[in-house]
Amino acid sequence: MIQHRWTAICHDSSVDLDSNNITLYRIFAHLQLSHPRQPDDSRAMGIFVQVRFHVVTCWGRTTKDGSIAGKTRTTFIDPHGEELMKKDYDVDLTHSQQHHHRIAIAQLPLTHAGQYNFRVDRQTASGEWERVTESPLDVEIEWIDPSTTSSE
C-alpha cells in the first residue's frame, strides 16, 4: 500500500529529476487578502481569488519489493465543512521509493473567512477512501467597500 509521508502548502516547488528530491519555496498556512464587498453581499459567498501556489504531497512505499500503486484524492474544504474542490490522481511507485504530487492552484474558491483544509485521502483495497492528513489554511479577508475607495 502507498504511504503518506507529508503534505505542504507552498508558493512554488521544483523537482530534481536526477535525485527525485523536491525543494519547497515559502511554505505557508495563512492567507491574508483584500476583496471588494458586493452591495448585497453580507457573507461573501462564492468568491474566487487569483492566487498562485502549490499543494505538494509526498507518497512512499510501505515495502521495498514489487510494484506499488494507488489512487489518492485532495479535497479543499471550507470552514463549514463544504467541499469546494476535489482532485483525484494516481500514484505509481513501481520504479521509485517515493512520489511527489503537486497541485498547482491559480484560483481559489472562498466562502467565508476562517480555517480551510486541504484533506488528503487514499483509496483502500476495498475501494473506501481513508483520510491520511489535513493541511490547514487560515484565510483572513479584509472587505473593501467600493463606494468609499478613492481613485486619486
Short mmCIF file of C-alpha atoms in Angstrom, two decimals:
data_model
loop_
_atom_site.label_atom_id
_atom_site.label_comp_id
_atom_site.label_asym_id
_atom_site.label_seq_id
_atom_site.Cartn_x
_atom_site.Cartn_y
_atom_site.Cartn_z
CA MET A 1 0.00 0.00 0.00
CA ILE A 2 1.16 3.54 -0.63
CA GLN A 3 2.07 5.52 2.47
CA HIS A 4 1.50 9.23 3.03
CA ARG A 5 4.72 10.93 4.15
CA TRP A 6 3.84 14.64 4.22
CA THR A 7 1.75 17.42 2.64
CA ALA A 8 2.69 21.12 2.45
CA ILE A 9 1.24 24.32 1.00
CA CYS A 10 3.90 26.49 -0.64
CA HIS A 11 4.29 29.31 -3.13
CA ASP A 12 6.40 27.23 -5.53
CA SER A 13 8.37 24.00 -5.79
CA SER A 14 10.89 22.30 -8.04
CA VAL A 15 11.87 18.67 -8.50
CA ASP A 16 15.44 17.49 -9.11
CA LEU A 17 14.99 14.91 -11.87
CA ASP A 18 18.21 13.06 -11.00
CA SER A 19 17.53 12.50 -7.30
CA ASN A 20 13.70 12.87 -7.25
CA ASN A 21 14.13 15.30 -4.34
CA ILE A 22 11.87 18.32 -4.16
CA THR A 23 12.52 21.85 -2.98
CA LEU A 24 9.61 23.80 -1.50
CA TYR A 25 9.68 27.60 -1.59
CA ARG A 26 7.92 29.76 1.01
CA ILE A 27 5.74 27.25 2.87
CA PHE A 28 2.69 28.91 4.43
CA ALA A 29 -0.51 28.17 6.32
CA HIS A 30 -2.08 31.66 6.40
CA LEU A 31 -3.56 33.73 3.58
CA GLN A 32 -4.47 37.39 4.06
CA LEU A 33 -6.28 39.21 1.26
CA SER A 34 -8.47 42.17 0.43
CA HIS A 35 -11.58 41.85 -1.68
CA PRO A 36 -14.34 44.30 -2.72
CA ARG A 37 -17.61 43.68 -0.97
CA GLN A 38 -20.62 43.49 -3.22
CA PRO A 39 -23.52 45.78 -2.11
CA ASP A 40 -25.81 42.81 -1.42
CA ASP A 41 -23.06 40.52 -0.14
CA SER A 42 -23.08 40.13 3.63
CA ARG A 43 -21.39 36.72 3.86
CA ALA A 44 -19.05 36.70 0.82
CA MET A 45 -20.49 33.52 -0.61
CA GLY A 46 -18.83 32.18 -3.72
CA ILE A 47 -15.90 34.49 -4.42
CA PHE A 48 -12.87 33.37 -6.41
CA VAL A 49 -9.48 34.92 -5.69
CA GLN A 50 -6.49 34.84 -8.00
CA VAL A 51 -3.65 33.22 -6.07
CA ARG A 52 -0.78 31.03 -7.21
CA PHE A 53 0.59 28.26 -5.01
CA HIS A 54 1.16 24.51 -4.85
CA VAL A 55 -0.19 21.79 -2.60
CA VAL A 56 2.56 19.16 -2.56
CA THR A 57 2.16 15.65 -1.18
CA CYS A 58 4.89 13.05 -0.81
CA TRP A 59 3.92 9.38 -1.05
CA GLY A 60 6.18 6.41 -0.29
CA ARG A 61 6.21 2.65 -0.23
CA THR A 62 5.46 0.50 2.79
CA THR A 63 7.65 -2.28 1.32
CA LYS A 64 10.68 -2.30 -0.96
CA ASP A 65 9.54 -5.21 -3.13
CA GLY A 66 7.13 -5.27 -6.04
CA SER A 67 5.18 -2.58 -7.78
CA ILE A 68 3.00 -0.39 -5.65
CA ALA A 69 0.33 1.96 -6.94
CA GLY A 70 -2.77 3.57 -5.57
CA LYS A 71 -5.44 6.19 -6.02
CA THR A 72 -5.38 9.36 -3.95
CA ARG A 73 -7.53 12.45 -3.57
CA THR A 74 -7.02 16.00 -2.36
CA THR A 75 -10.11 17.97 -1.32
CA PHE A 76 -10.33 21.68 -0.45
CA ILE A 77 -12.84 22.18 2.39
CA ASP A 78 -14.26 25.47 3.71
CA PRO A 79 -14.64 26.41 7.42
CA HIS A 80 -18.18 24.95 7.47
CA GLY A 81 -17.15 21.57 6.02
CA GLU A 82 -18.31 22.17 2.44
CA GLU A 83 -16.13 20.58 -0.26
CA LEU A 84 -15.15 23.28 -2.75
CA MET A 85 -12.61 21.47 -4.97
CA LYS A 86 -11.65 17.83 -5.38
CA LYS A 87 -8.79 16.30 -7.37
CA ASP A 88 -8.22 12.54 -7.79
CA TYR A 89 -4.88 11.24 -9.01
CA ASP A 90 -2.90 8.02 -9.36
CA VAL A 91 0.36 7.36 -7.55
CA ASP A 92 2.70 4.82 -9.15
CA LEU A 93 5.71 3.71 -7.12
CA THR A 94 6.73 0.91 -9.48
CA HIS A 95 10.12 2.46 -10.27
CA SER A 96 10.83 4.64 -7.23
CA GLN A 97 10.65 4.69 -3.45
CA GLN A 98 8.73 7.98 -3.31
CA HIS A 99 6.47 10.14 -5.45
CA HIS A 100 5.78 13.86 -5.15
CA HIS A 101 2.42 15.06 -6.38
CA ARG A 102 1.95 18.79 -6.98
CA ILE A 103 -1.39 20.50 -7.46
CA ALA A 104 -0.97 23.99 -8.91
CA ILE A 105 -3.66 26.38 -7.67
CA ALA A 106 -4.34 29.51 -9.72
CA GLN A 107 -7.82 30.40 -8.49
CA LEU A 108 -9.19 29.63 -5.05
CA PRO A 109 -12.91 29.47 -4.22
CA LEU A 110 -13.70 31.05 -0.86
CA THR A 111 -16.98 31.14 1.03
CA HIS A 112 -16.03 32.67 4.40
CA ALA A 113 -13.03 33.82 6.37
CA GLY A 114 -11.69 31.11 8.67
CA GLN A 115 -9.80 27.82 8.60
CA TYR A 116 -9.94 25.89 5.34
CA ASN A 117 -8.35 22.46 4.94
CA PHE A 118 -6.69 20.50 2.18
CA ARG A 119 -7.74 16.96 3.07
CA VAL A 120 -5.67 14.14 1.58
CA ASP A 121 -7.19 10.66 1.23
CA ARG A 122 -6.05 7.37 -0.26
CA GLN A 123 -8.23 4.60 -1.60
CA THR A 124 -8.04 1.33 0.31
CA ALA A 125 -8.10 -2.15 -1.26
CA SER A 126 -11.85 -2.31 -0.54
CA GLY A 127 -12.45 0.91 -2.51
CA GLU A 128 -13.19 3.08 0.54
CA TRP A 129 -11.47 6.46 0.95
CA GLU A 130 -9.23 6.77 4.01
CA ARG A 131 -8.16 10.18 5.33
CA VAL A 132 -4.40 10.39 5.81
CA THR A 133 -3.95 14.08 6.71
CA GLU A 134 -5.39 17.59 6.65
CA SER A 135 -3.29 20.68 5.99
CA PRO A 136 -4.97 23.83 7.34
CA LEU A 137 -5.06 27.15 5.51
CA ASP A 138 -6.23 30.09 7.62
CA VAL A 139 -7.89 32.75 5.47
CA GLU A 140 -8.38 36.37 6.54
CA ILE A 141 -10.45 38.61 4.28
CA GLU A 142 -10.43 42.38 4.57
CA TRP A 143 -13.63 43.59 2.93
CA ILE A 144 -13.28 46.81 0.97
CA ASP A 145 -16.32 48.97 0.40
CA PRO A 146 -16.10 50.09 -3.27
CA SER A 147 -18.14 53.22 -2.58
CA THR A 148 -15.52 54.57 -0.14
CA THR A 149 -12.48 53.77 -2.29
CA SER A 150 -10.94 56.78 -3.98
CA SER A 151 -9.21 56.63 -7.37
CA GLU A 152 -6.98 59.62 -6.56
#
